[in-house]
Amino acid sequence: MMKAYLDNGNTTPVDKRVLEVMEPYFTEEYGHPLFIYSRGRKANEAVERASESISSTLGARGNELTFTSGATESIDLALRGAAKARRENGKHIITSEIENPSVLRVCEKLDENGFEVDYLNVDKEGLIDLEQLKSLIKNETILVSIGHVNDEIGTIEPIKKIGEIILDENPDAYFHTNAAASYGRVPIDIDEANVDLVSLSAHKIHGPPGVGALVAKEGTEIDPVNYGYQSLSDLRPGTENVPGIVGFEKAAELSFQDFDSKIKEMREIRDKLIQGIENKISEVILHGPRDENRSPANVNFSFKHIEGESILMHLDLQGISVATGSACATRKLEPSHVLTAIGLDPVIAHGAIRFTLSRMNTTEEIEYTLEVLPKVVENLRKMSPMSKR
Amino acid sequence: MMKAYLDNGNTTPVDKRVLEVMEPYFTEEYGHPLFIYSRGRKANEAVERASESISSTLGARGNELTFTSGATESIDLALRGAAKARRENGKHIITSEIENPSVLRVCEKLDENGFEVDYLNVDKEGLIDLEQLKSLIKNETILVSIGHVNDEIGTIEPIKKIGEIILDENPDAYFHTNAAASYGRVPIDIDEANVDLVSLSAHKIHGPPGVGALVAKEGTEIDPVNYGYQSLSDLRPGTENVPGIVGFEKAAELSFQDFDSKIKEMREIRDKLIQGIENKISEVILHGPRDENRSPANVNFSFKHIEGESILMHLDLQGISVATGSACATRKLEPSHVLTAIGLDPVIAHGAIRFTLSRMNTTEEIEYTLEVLPKVVENLRKMSPMSKR
């Protein structure tokens, strides 16, 4: 059976070249990086090289990067760490209503603990309201957290403009961006964008799960949020996951190889899928922007009169992996907070399917999906009590 | 050159059979375990199977286990999580002065945040003072954290007796044990020992780095200490590291295969090393207990008149990896807090070398070490200004 893996926004297969560089660090080069004998020094050098290499893809330096167990931990460290370090300067935090739960749940926690959190509105394409941002920033604002790319509907937020506004309104406020859904797909330069804190994930770019990073521009004050045995980092305790870190480095390197041509290809595949769905299936609604404002990796559609979950299961039976609209609440059956924030009726939101691409996807996979999906939708609509036909 | 890896207490090579079971989860079975399509369900089943399997080695159940990024995180979650959940019941915590920094630094943090922490004394072999424990437990005691095996000097603490004392004096107080240095080497049964919380690490038993677990007996109240995107666990946010978890499961399985005979072998190798050092080298001091009270995996000696660090570097040149006395402060050059707690002079503590074994070590490695080490010590003593010869 032909297969198509179109759920790369959730997790990606590890690239075989990534696994290859990791393997010796599991079985041969297994030193503890804190230790001064030769095995330890080699492990330490591997971690430093990876820090340099990953940082450089954002225009940052190696000493600005801290490895974590994933983007979730990086975001928690960035937000609560900055809030703790800067609580004397103010208690006001700004984020948006369409952030990933990794941001929103930390913000709720900060709100419980005496911080004041404002949630920016977004327009129907998921772009945050820049005027509202401008008006909300005050002297007490210590942190603004806006995701670079929305992981559900693919909106690319204008981070350069956001960075400028923050710099204009309150240069002391930190700008954090969750780049898990953009890293390796939409470029980011922390100096150009005036970003202070960036959270990254390896397993979204064909790197291993269990590894992420927080890049914090030199001078950014953050307190640790976890405690214990300190190895190389004063900010994040625990023995470094050296094979994971080396795998992350390789995955980042591969993501930036032939970047422009690969992204162009990804965009073509994305648009082929969008156009194919719009041409072949009636009563569909594309969520999020088109063209340049949309991540090259994201397609999100509602198929009226049927449930996203039913589509997902039927596609799965034919080897096609996708996510439902609310990618982060799949077992919870809540309608997506992102789709409701852009103004969708909950019924339409329930019918949403997210397709997320990576540089490994092929035109053939898209053609196969465009062959299977219209039949799946047609059959489900025939059976659907919601259908008017 | 012959090699001997005798630093398994720091980190172990990943067993090839462990890597083998991990590999498909990197490249083929890469579903996100929260997701309801077939790939996700398979990943979910793998996580549940691993939870069951690892828990069963402690007499616990799968739903009592939470995967983390390592023992450091597990300990932080156990201690701060229990302290937060139970702060209404009291603010008194008991630990010992020889705990790993992963415990001590969290206790310092709790102390800063209004908890009262008592540190038990130990005797010259590192055994905690049970009478002192008994006298310190009060109504306000919410938590006692004592490591099962001391990772520097190999003392096996009498956790069954500790558990009984806690149960007698205040059955509401939780008993946490850091089992990173004992798991797979010294058996533990959470019911027999009245333990509520156990922290585990995979990379100390030939499993992958970046994975650990917290086992919390059903009914134990713990609050999360990190926030964000929740996948399978309500206690610990973040996408599960499925290949790491599957690797941990396999490493645990292998650690309990032929357990009795393997541990007997390890103990023989340990005693061969101890006796060899005592017979071949003068002016040496064994730290920690002998025989049954000592971990089968640990040997720790001071070599008078010379620095542990010099011995380590010279052994390294001959392919032998060991740790200095203060395994956790290697770049920091502090004398080991464990060796000072058992009453050693700082000069003697600086001359300590820790050898840590695993089931992969062979008699040949020990023989090689016993051939090289006496010459290294002799040469260093000749050059040493501290030597009286």
PDB file of N, CA and C in Angstrom, chain B residues 23-102:
ATOM      1  N   GLU B  23      15.939   1.540  17.535  1.00  0.00           N
ATOM      2  CA  GLU B  23      16.075   2.016  16.155  1.00  0.00           C
ATOM      3  C   GLU B  23      14.766   2.128  15.368  1.00  0.00           C
ATOM      4  N   PRO B  24      13.936   1.070  15.371  1.00  0.00           N
ATOM      5  CA  PRO B  24      12.689   1.224  14.598  1.00  0.00           C
ATOM      6  C   PRO B  24      11.819   2.383  15.076  1.00  0.00           C
ATOM      7  N   TYR B  25      11.904   2.715  16.364  1.00  0.00           N
ATOM      8  CA  TYR B  25      11.070   3.814  16.874  1.00  0.00           C
ATOM      9  C   TYR B  25      11.588   5.185  16.442  1.00  0.00           C
ATOM     10  N   PHE B  26      12.830   5.244  15.998  1.00  0.00           N
ATOM     11  CA  PHE B  26      13.333   6.494  15.422  1.00  0.00           C
ATOM     12  C   PHE B  26      12.853   6.667  13.983  1.00  0.00           C
ATOM     13  N   THR B  27      12.963   5.596  13.204  1.00  0.00           N
ATOM     14  CA  THR B  27      12.820   5.768  11.758  1.00  0.00           C
ATOM     15  C   THR B  27      11.537   5.197  11.161  1.00  0.00           C
ATOM     16  N   GLU B  28      10.908   4.225  11.844  1.00  0.00           N
ATOM     17  CA  GLU B  28       9.723   3.579  11.261  1.00  0.00           C
ATOM     18  C   GLU B  28       8.458   3.788  12.092  1.00  0.00           C
ATOM     19  N   GLU B  29       8.577   3.518  13.397  1.00  0.00           N
ATOM     20  CA  GLU B  29       7.394   3.592  14.278  1.00  0.00           C
ATOM     21  C   GLU B  29       7.396   4.934  14.998  1.00  0.00           C
ATOM     22  N   TYR B  30       7.232   6.006  14.225  1.00  0.00           N
ATOM     23  CA  TYR B  30       7.490   7.326  14.795  1.00  0.00           C
ATOM     24  C   TYR B  30       6.218   8.103  15.137  1.00  0.00           C
ATOM     25  N   GLY B  31       5.140   7.416  15.430  1.00  0.00           N
ATOM     26  CA  GLY B  31       3.905   8.127  15.754  1.00  0.00           C
ATOM     27  C   GLY B  31       3.997   8.892  17.062  1.00  0.00           C
ATOM     28  N   HIS B  32       3.171   9.915  17.179  1.00  0.00           N
ATOM     29  CA  HIS B  32       3.063  10.656  18.439  1.00  0.00           C
ATOM     30  C   HIS B  32       2.083   9.889  19.325  1.00  0.00           C
ATOM     31  N   PRO B  33       2.482   9.541  20.545  1.00  0.00           N
ATOM     32  CA  PRO B  33       1.655   8.638  21.349  1.00  0.00           C
ATOM     33  C   PRO B  33       0.299   9.188  21.775  1.00  0.00           C
ATOM     34  N   LEU B  34       0.090  10.479  21.617  1.00  0.00           N
ATOM     35  CA  LEU B  34      -1.207  11.032  21.982  1.00  0.00           C
ATOM     36  C   LEU B  34      -2.228  10.808  20.868  1.00  0.00           C
ATOM     37  N   PHE B  35      -1.758  10.470  19.663  1.00  0.00           N
ATOM     38  CA  PHE B  35      -2.641  10.533  18.523  1.00  0.00           C
ATOM     39  C   PHE B  35      -3.361   9.237  18.229  1.00  0.00           C
ATOM     40  N   ILE B  36      -4.587   9.377  17.692  1.00  0.00           N
ATOM     41  CA  ILE B  36      -5.492   8.241  17.670  1.00  0.00           C
ATOM     42  C   ILE B  36      -5.346   7.380  16.425  1.00  0.00           C
ATOM     43  N   TYR B  37      -4.552   7.798  15.448  1.00  0.00           N
ATOM     44  CA  TYR B  37      -4.408   6.929  14.279  1.00  0.00           C
ATOM     45  C   TYR B  37      -3.420   5.813  14.617  1.00  0.00           C
ATOM     46  N   SER B  38      -3.257   4.878  13.684  1.00  0.00           N
ATOM     47  CA  SER B  38      -2.533   3.639  14.005  1.00  0.00           C
ATOM     48  C   SER B  38      -1.107   3.880  14.510  1.00  0.00           C
ATOM     49  N   ARG B  39      -0.366   4.793  13.873  1.00  0.00           N
ATOM     50  CA  ARG B  39       0.993   5.081  14.339  1.00  0.00           C
ATOM     51  C   ARG B  39       1.001   5.571  15.791  1.00  0.00           C
ATOM     52  N   GLY B  40       0.043   6.422  16.091  1.00  0.00           N
ATOM     53  CA  GLY B  40      -0.047   6.960  17.444  1.00  0.00           C
ATOM     54  C   GLY B  40      -0.398   5.874  18.444  1.00  0.00           C
ATOM     55  N   ARG B  41      -1.339   5.033  18.058  1.00  0.00           N
ATOM     56  CA  ARG B  41      -1.746   3.954  18.971  1.00  0.00           C
ATOM     57  C   ARG B  41      -0.580   3.024  19.268  1.00  0.00           C
ATOM     58  N   LYS B  42       0.219   2.726  18.232  1.00  0.00           N
ATOM     59  CA  LYS B  42       1.385   1.846  18.438  1.00  0.00           C
ATOM     60  C   LYS B  42       2.382   2.477  19.399  1.00  0.00           C
ATOM     61  N   ALA B  43       2.596   3.779  19.231  1.00  0.00           N
ATOM     62  CA  ALA B  43       3.540   4.478  20.109  1.00  0.00           C
ATOM     63  C   ALA B  43       2.998   4.483  21.535  1.00  0.00           C
ATOM     64  N   ASN B  44       1.701   4.720  21.640  1.00  0.00           N
ATOM     65  CA  ASN B  44       1.046   4.720  22.938  1.00  0.00           C
ATOM     66  C   ASN B  44       1.179   3.355  23.610  1.00  0.00           C
ATOM     67  N   GLU B  45       0.921   2.307  22.852  1.00  0.00           N
ATOM     68  CA  GLU B  45       1.051   0.952  23.402  1.00  0.00           C
ATOM     69  C   GLU B  45       2.483   0.680  23.855  1.00  0.00           C
ATOM     70  N   ALA B  46       3.450   1.173  23.083  1.00  0.00           N
ATOM     71  CA  ALA B  46       4.857   0.963  23.459  1.00  0.00           C
ATOM     72  C   ALA B  46       5.160   1.640  24.791  1.00  0.00           C
ATOM     73  N   VAL B  47       4.626   2.846  24.980  1.00  0.00           N
ATOM     74  CA  VAL B  47       4.856   3.569  26.236  1.00  0.00           C
ATOM     75  C   VAL B  47       4.182   2.833  27.399  1.00  0.00           C
ATOM     76  N   GLU B  48       2.961   2.366  27.165  1.00  0.00           N
ATOM     77  CA  GLU B  48       2.251   1.656  28.246  1.00  0.00           C
ATOM     78  C   GLU B  48       2.935   0.344  28.609  1.00  0.00           C
ATOM     79  N   ARG B  49       3.395  -0.370  27.587  1.00  0.00           N
ATOM     80  CA  ARG B  49       4.088  -1.643  27.830  1.00  0.00           C
ATOM     81  C   ARG B  49       5.359  -1.389  28.644  1.00  0.00           C
ATOM     82  N   ALA B  50       6.088  -0.341  28.267  1.00  0.00           N
ATOM     83  CA  ALA B  50       7.325  -0.017  28.991  1.00  0.00           C
ATOM     84  C   ALA B  50       7.028   0.377  30.437  1.00  0.00           C
ATOM     85  N   SER B  51       5.953   1.130  30.643  1.00  0.00           N
ATOM     86  CA  SER B  51       5.566   1.519  32.004  1.00  0.00           C
ATOM     87  C   SER B  51       5.299   0.287  32.854  1.00  0.00           C
ATOM     88  N   GLU B  52       4.519  -0.629  32.305  1.00  0.00           N
ATOM     89  CA  GLU B  52       4.186  -1.873  33.018  1.00  0.00           C
ATOM     90  C   GLU B  52       5.452  -2.649  33.330  1.00  0.00           C
ATOM     91  N   SER B  53       6.272  -2.785  32.324  1.00  0.00           N
ATOM     92  CA  SER B  53       7.423  -3.662  32.444  1.00  0.00           C
ATOM     93  C   SER B  53       8.433  -3.117  33.465  1.00  0.00           C
ATOM     94  N   ILE B  54       8.716  -1.820  33.392  1.00  0.00           N
ATOM     95  CA  ILE B  54       9.684  -1.228  34.329  1.00  0.00           C
ATOM     96  C   ILE B  54       9.097  -1.221  35.742  1.00  0.00           C
ATOM     97  N   SER B  55       7.827  -0.842  35.868  1.00  0.00           N
ATOM     98  CA  SER B  55       7.183  -0.825  37.185  1.00  0.00           C
ATOM     99  C   SER B  55       7.237  -2.189  37.852  1.00  0.00           C
ATOM    100  N   SER B  56       7.010  -3.232  37.060  1.00  0.00           N
ATOM    101  CA  SER B  56       6.928  -4.572  37.641  1.00  0.00           C
ATOM    102  C   SER B  56       8.241  -4.976  38.310  1.00  0.00           C
ATOM    103  N   THR B  57       9.362  -4.402  37.864  1.00  0.00           N
ATOM    104  CA  THR B  57      10.653  -4.748  38.480  1.00  0.00           C
ATOM    105  C   THR B  57      10.780  -4.173  39.889  1.00  0.00           C
ATOM    106  N   LEU B  58       9.859  -3.283  40.261  1.00  0.00           N
ATOM    107  CA  LEU B  58       9.857  -2.697  41.602  1.00  0.00           C
ATOM    108  C   LEU B  58       8.623  -3.140  42.390  1.00  0.00           C
ATOM    109  N   GLY B  59       7.871  -4.047  41.821  1.00  0.00           N
ATOM    110  CA  GLY B  59       6.611  -4.437  42.440  1.00  0.00           C
ATOM    111  C   GLY B  59       5.536  -3.365  42.316  1.00  0.00           C
ATOM    112  N   ALA B  60       5.663  -2.510  41.315  1.00  0.00           N
ATOM    113  CA  ALA B  60       4.672  -1.438  41.112  1.00  0.00           C
ATOM    114  C   ALA B  60       3.869  -1.713  39.845  1.00  0.00           C
ATOM    115  N   ARG B  61       2.875  -0.861  39.583  1.00  0.00           N
ATOM    116  CA  ARG B  61       2.058  -1.023  38.393  1.00  0.00           C
ATOM    117  C   ARG B  61       2.343   0.084  37.383  1.00  0.00           C
ATOM    118  N   GLY B  62       1.993  -0.204  36.127  1.00  0.00           N
ATOM    119  CA  GLY B  62       2.272   0.732  35.037  1.00  0.00           C
ATOM    120  C   GLY B  62       1.729   2.126  35.268  1.00  0.00           C
ATOM    121  N   ASN B  63       0.527   2.217  35.842  1.00  0.00           N
ATOM    122  CA  ASN B  63      -0.073   3.542  36.031  1.00  0.00           C
ATOM    123  C   ASN B  63       0.576   4.315  37.180  1.00  0.00           C
ATOM    124  N   GLU B  64       1.550   3.693  37.845  1.00  0.00           N
ATOM    125  CA  GLU B  64       2.257   4.387  38.917  1.00  0.00           C
ATOM    126  C   GLU B  64       3.556   5.016  38.414  1.00  0.00           C
ATOM    127  N   LEU B  65       3.828   4.860  37.130  1.00  0.00           N
ATOM    128  CA  LEU B  65       5.114   5.333  36.578  1.00  0.00           C
ATOM    129  C   LEU B  65       4.940   6.518  35.634  1.00  0.00           C
ATOM    130  N   THR B  66       5.790   7.515  35.785  1.00  0.00           N
ATOM    131  CA  THR B  66       5.818   8.679  34.888  1.00  0.00           C
ATOM    132  C   THR B  66       7.209   8.770  34.272  1.00  0.00           C
ATOM    133  N   PHE B  67       7.278   8.823  32.960  1.00  0.00           N
ATOM    134  CA  PHE B  67       8.585   8.973  32.327  1.00  0.00           C
ATOM    135  C   PHE B  67       9.032  10.437  32.363  1.00  0.00           C
ATOM    136  N   THR B  68      10.319  10.624  32.559  1.00  0.00           N
ATOM    137  CA  THR B  68      10.905  11.968  32.609  1.00  0.00           C
ATOM    138  C   THR B  68      12.154  11.979  31.734  1.00  0.00           C
ATOM    139  N   SER B  69      12.874  13.099  31.761  1.00  0.00           N
ATOM    140  CA  SER B  69      14.094  13.195  30.966  1.00  0.00           C
ATOM    141  C   SER B  69      15.304  12.640  31.716  1.00  0.00           C
ATOM    142  N   GLY B  70      15.110  12.073  32.886  1.00  0.00           N
ATOM    143  CA  GLY B  70      16.234  11.503  33.623  1.00  0.00           C
ATOM    144  C   GLY B  70      15.973  11.513  35.111  1.00  0.00           C
ATOM    145  N   ALA B  71      16.906  10.932  35.861  1.00  0.00           N
ATOM    146  CA  ALA B  71      16.727  10.858  37.305  1.00  0.00           C
ATOM    147  C   ALA B  71      16.674  12.251  37.925  1.00  0.00           C
ATOM    148  N   THR B  72      17.484  13.187  37.426  1.00  0.00           N
ATOM    149  CA  THR B  72      17.490  14.542  37.984  1.00  0.00           C
ATOM    150  C   THR B  72      16.086  15.131  37.961  1.00  0.00           C
ATOM    151  N   GLU B  73      15.425  15.040  36.819  1.00  0.00           N
ATOM    152  CA  GLU B  73      14.066  15.573  36.729  1.00  0.00           C
ATOM    153  C   GLU B  73      13.106  14.781  37.624  1.00  0.00           C
ATOM    154  N   SER B  74      13.285  13.459  37.691  1.00  0.00           N
ATOM    155  CA  SER B  74      12.399  12.636  38.527  1.00  0.00           C
ATOM    156  C   SER B  74      12.488  13.041  39.988  1.00  0.00           C
ATOM    157  N   ILE B  75      13.714  13.318  40.433  1.00  0.00           N
ATOM    158  CA  ILE B  75      13.920  13.696  41.831  1.00  0.00           C
ATOM    159  C   ILE B  75      13.302  15.067  42.104  1.00  0.00           C
ATOM    160  N   ASP B  76      13.518  15.986  41.190  1.00  0.00           N
ATOM    161  CA  ASP B  76      12.943  17.329  41.335  1.00  0.00           C
ATOM    162  C   ASP B  76      11.423  17.241  41.419  1.00  0.00           C
ATOM    163  N   LEU B  77      10.854  16.428  40.528  1.00  0.00           N
ATOM    164  CA  LEU B  77       9.399  16.243  40.507  1.00  0.00           C
ATOM    165  C   LEU B  77       8.910  15.586  41.797  1.00  0.00           C
ATOM    166  N   ALA B  78       9.640  14.574  42.261  1.00  0.00           N
ATOM    167  CA  ALA B  78       9.220  13.872  43.480  1.00  0.00           C
ATOM    168  C   ALA B  78       9.256  14.827  44.672  1.00  0.00           C
ATOM    169  N   LEU B  79      10.378  15.521  44.850  1.00  0.00           N
ATOM    170  CA  LEU B  79      10.558  16.316  46.062  1.00  0.00           C
ATOM    171  C   LEU B  79       9.715  17.590  46.034  1.00  0.00           C
ATOM    172  N   ARG B  80       9.879  18.388  44.982  1.00  0.00           N
ATOM    173  CA  ARG B  80       9.104  19.639  44.957  1.00  0.00           C
ATOM    174  C   ARG B  80       7.635  19.345  44.714  1.00  0.00           C
ATOM    175  N   GLY B  81       7.366  18.298  43.904  1.00  0.00           N
ATOM    176  CA  GLY B  81       5.978  17.933  43.630  1.00  0.00           C
ATOM    177  C   GLY B  81       5.240  17.505  44.890  1.00  0.00           C
ATOM    178  N   ALA B  82       5.913  16.686  45.716  1.00  0.00           N
ATOM    179  CA  ALA B  82       5.284  16.238  46.963  1.00  0.00           C
ATOM    180  C   ALA B  82       5.184  17.402  47.947  1.00  0.00           C
ATOM    181  N   ALA B  83       6.228  18.219  48.004  1.00  0.00           N
ATOM    182  CA  ALA B  83       6.214  19.356  48.930  1.00  0.00           C
ATOM    183  C   ALA B  83       5.061  20.306  48.600  1.00  0.00           C
ATOM    184  N   LYS B  84       4.869  20.572  47.299  1.00  0.00           N
ATOM    185  CA  LYS B  84       3.779  21.460  46.893  1.00  0.00           C
ATOM    186  C   LYS B  84       2.421  20.859  47.211  1.00  0.00           C
ATOM    187  N   ALA B  85       2.275  19.579  46.896  1.00  0.00           N
ATOM    188  CA  ALA B  85       0.973  18.934  47.087  1.00  0.00           C
ATOM    189  C   ALA B  85       0.629  18.818  48.566  1.00  0.00           C
ATOM    190  N   ARG B  86       1.638  18.740  49.434  1.00  0.00           N
ATOM    191  CA  ARG B  86       1.366  18.429  50.830  1.00  0.00           C
ATOM    192  C   ARG B  86       1.719  19.570  51.779  1.00  0.00           C
ATOM    193  N   ARG B  87       1.916  20.744  51.257  1.00  0.00           N
ATOM    194  CA  ARG B  87       2.357  21.855  52.113  1.00  0.00           C
ATOM    195  C   ARG B  87       1.366  22.206  53.206  1.00  0.00           C
ATOM    196  N   GLU B  88       0.119  21.842  52.995  1.00  0.00           N
ATOM    197  CA  GLU B  88      -0.877  22.124  54.040  1.00  0.00           C
ATOM    198  C   GLU B  88      -0.702  21.180  55.240  1.00  0.00           C
ATOM    199  N   ASN B  89      -0.084  20.029  54.986  1.00  0.00           N
ATOM    200  CA  ASN B  89       0.098  19.047  56.055  1.00  0.00           C
ATOM    201  C   ASN B  89       1.329  19.305  56.910  1.00  0.00           C
ATOM    202  N   GLY B  90       2.231  20.129  56.404  1.00  0.00           N
ATOM    203  CA  GLY B  90       3.449  20.388  57.163  1.00  0.00           C
ATOM    204  C   GLY B  90       4.551  20.813  56.223  1.00  0.00           C
ATOM    205  N   LYS B  91       5.637  21.317  56.822  1.00  0.00           N
ATOM    206  CA  LYS B  91       6.717  21.823  55.972  1.00  0.00           C
ATOM    207  C   LYS B  91       8.055  21.214  56.340  1.00  0.00           C
ATOM    208  N   HIS B  92       8.005  20.059  56.962  1.00  0.00           N
ATOM    209  CA  HIS B  92       9.258  19.452  57.409  1.00  0.00           C
ATOM    210  C   HIS B  92       9.695  18.306  56.497  1.00  0.00           C
ATOM    211  N   ILE B  93      10.966  18.365  56.104  1.00  0.00           N
ATOM    212  CA  ILE B  93      11.536  17.375  55.185  1.00  0.00           C
ATOM    213  C   ILE B  93      12.824  16.846  55.801  1.00  0.00           C
ATOM    214  N   ILE B  94      13.055  15.549  55.635  1.00  0.00           N
ATOM    215  CA  ILE B  94      14.297  14.942  56.134  1.00  0.00           C
ATOM    216  C   ILE B  94      15.041  14.304  54.976  1.00  0.00           C
ATOM    217  N   THR B  95      16.345  14.550  54.927  1.00  0.00           N
ATOM    218  CA  THR B  95      17.188  13.868  53.942  1.00  0.00           C
ATOM    219  C   THR B  95      18.506  13.554  54.642  1.00  0.00           C
ATOM    220  N   SER B  96      19.535  13.195  53.893  1.00  0.00           N
ATOM    221  CA  SER B  96      20.818  12.937  54.552  1.00  0.00           C
ATOM    222  C   SER B  96      21.885  13.824  53.941  1.00  0.00           C
ATOM    223  N   GLU B  97      22.988  13.951  54.656  1.00  0.00           N
ATOM    224  CA  GLU B  97      24.049  14.835  54.174  1.00  0.00           C
ATOM    225  C   GLU B  97      24.848  14.228  53.020  1.00  0.00           C
ATOM    226  N   ILE B  98      24.618  12.939  52.705  1.00  0.00           N
ATOM    227  CA  ILE B  98      25.402  12.310  51.626  1.00  0.00           C
ATOM    228  C   ILE B  98      24.587  12.085  50.359  1.00  0.00           C
ATOM    229  N   GLU B  99      23.450  12.741  50.240  1.00  0.00           N
ATOM    230  CA  GLU B  99      22.665  12.559  49.020  1.00  0.00           C
ATOM    231  C   GLU B  99      23.380  13.158  47.813  1.00  0.00           C
ATOM    232  N   ASN B 100      22.973  12.688  46.653  1.00  0.00           N
ATOM    233  CA  ASN B 100      23.450  13.236  45.393  1.00  0.00           C
ATOM    234  C   ASN B 100      23.006  14.710  45.298  1.00  0.00           C
ATOM    235  N   PRO B 101      23.784  15.545  44.589  1.00  0.00           N
ATOM    236  CA  PRO B 101      23.362  16.950  44.411  1.00  0.00           C
ATOM    237  C   PRO B 101      21.955  17.096  43.837  1.00  0.00           C
ATOM    238  N   SER B 102      21.477  16.103  43.085  1.00  0.00           N
ATOM    239  CA  SER B 102      20.111  16.212  42.539  1.00  0.00           C
ATOM    240  C   SER B 102      19.088  16.279  43.661  1.00  0.00           C
TER     241      SER B 102
END
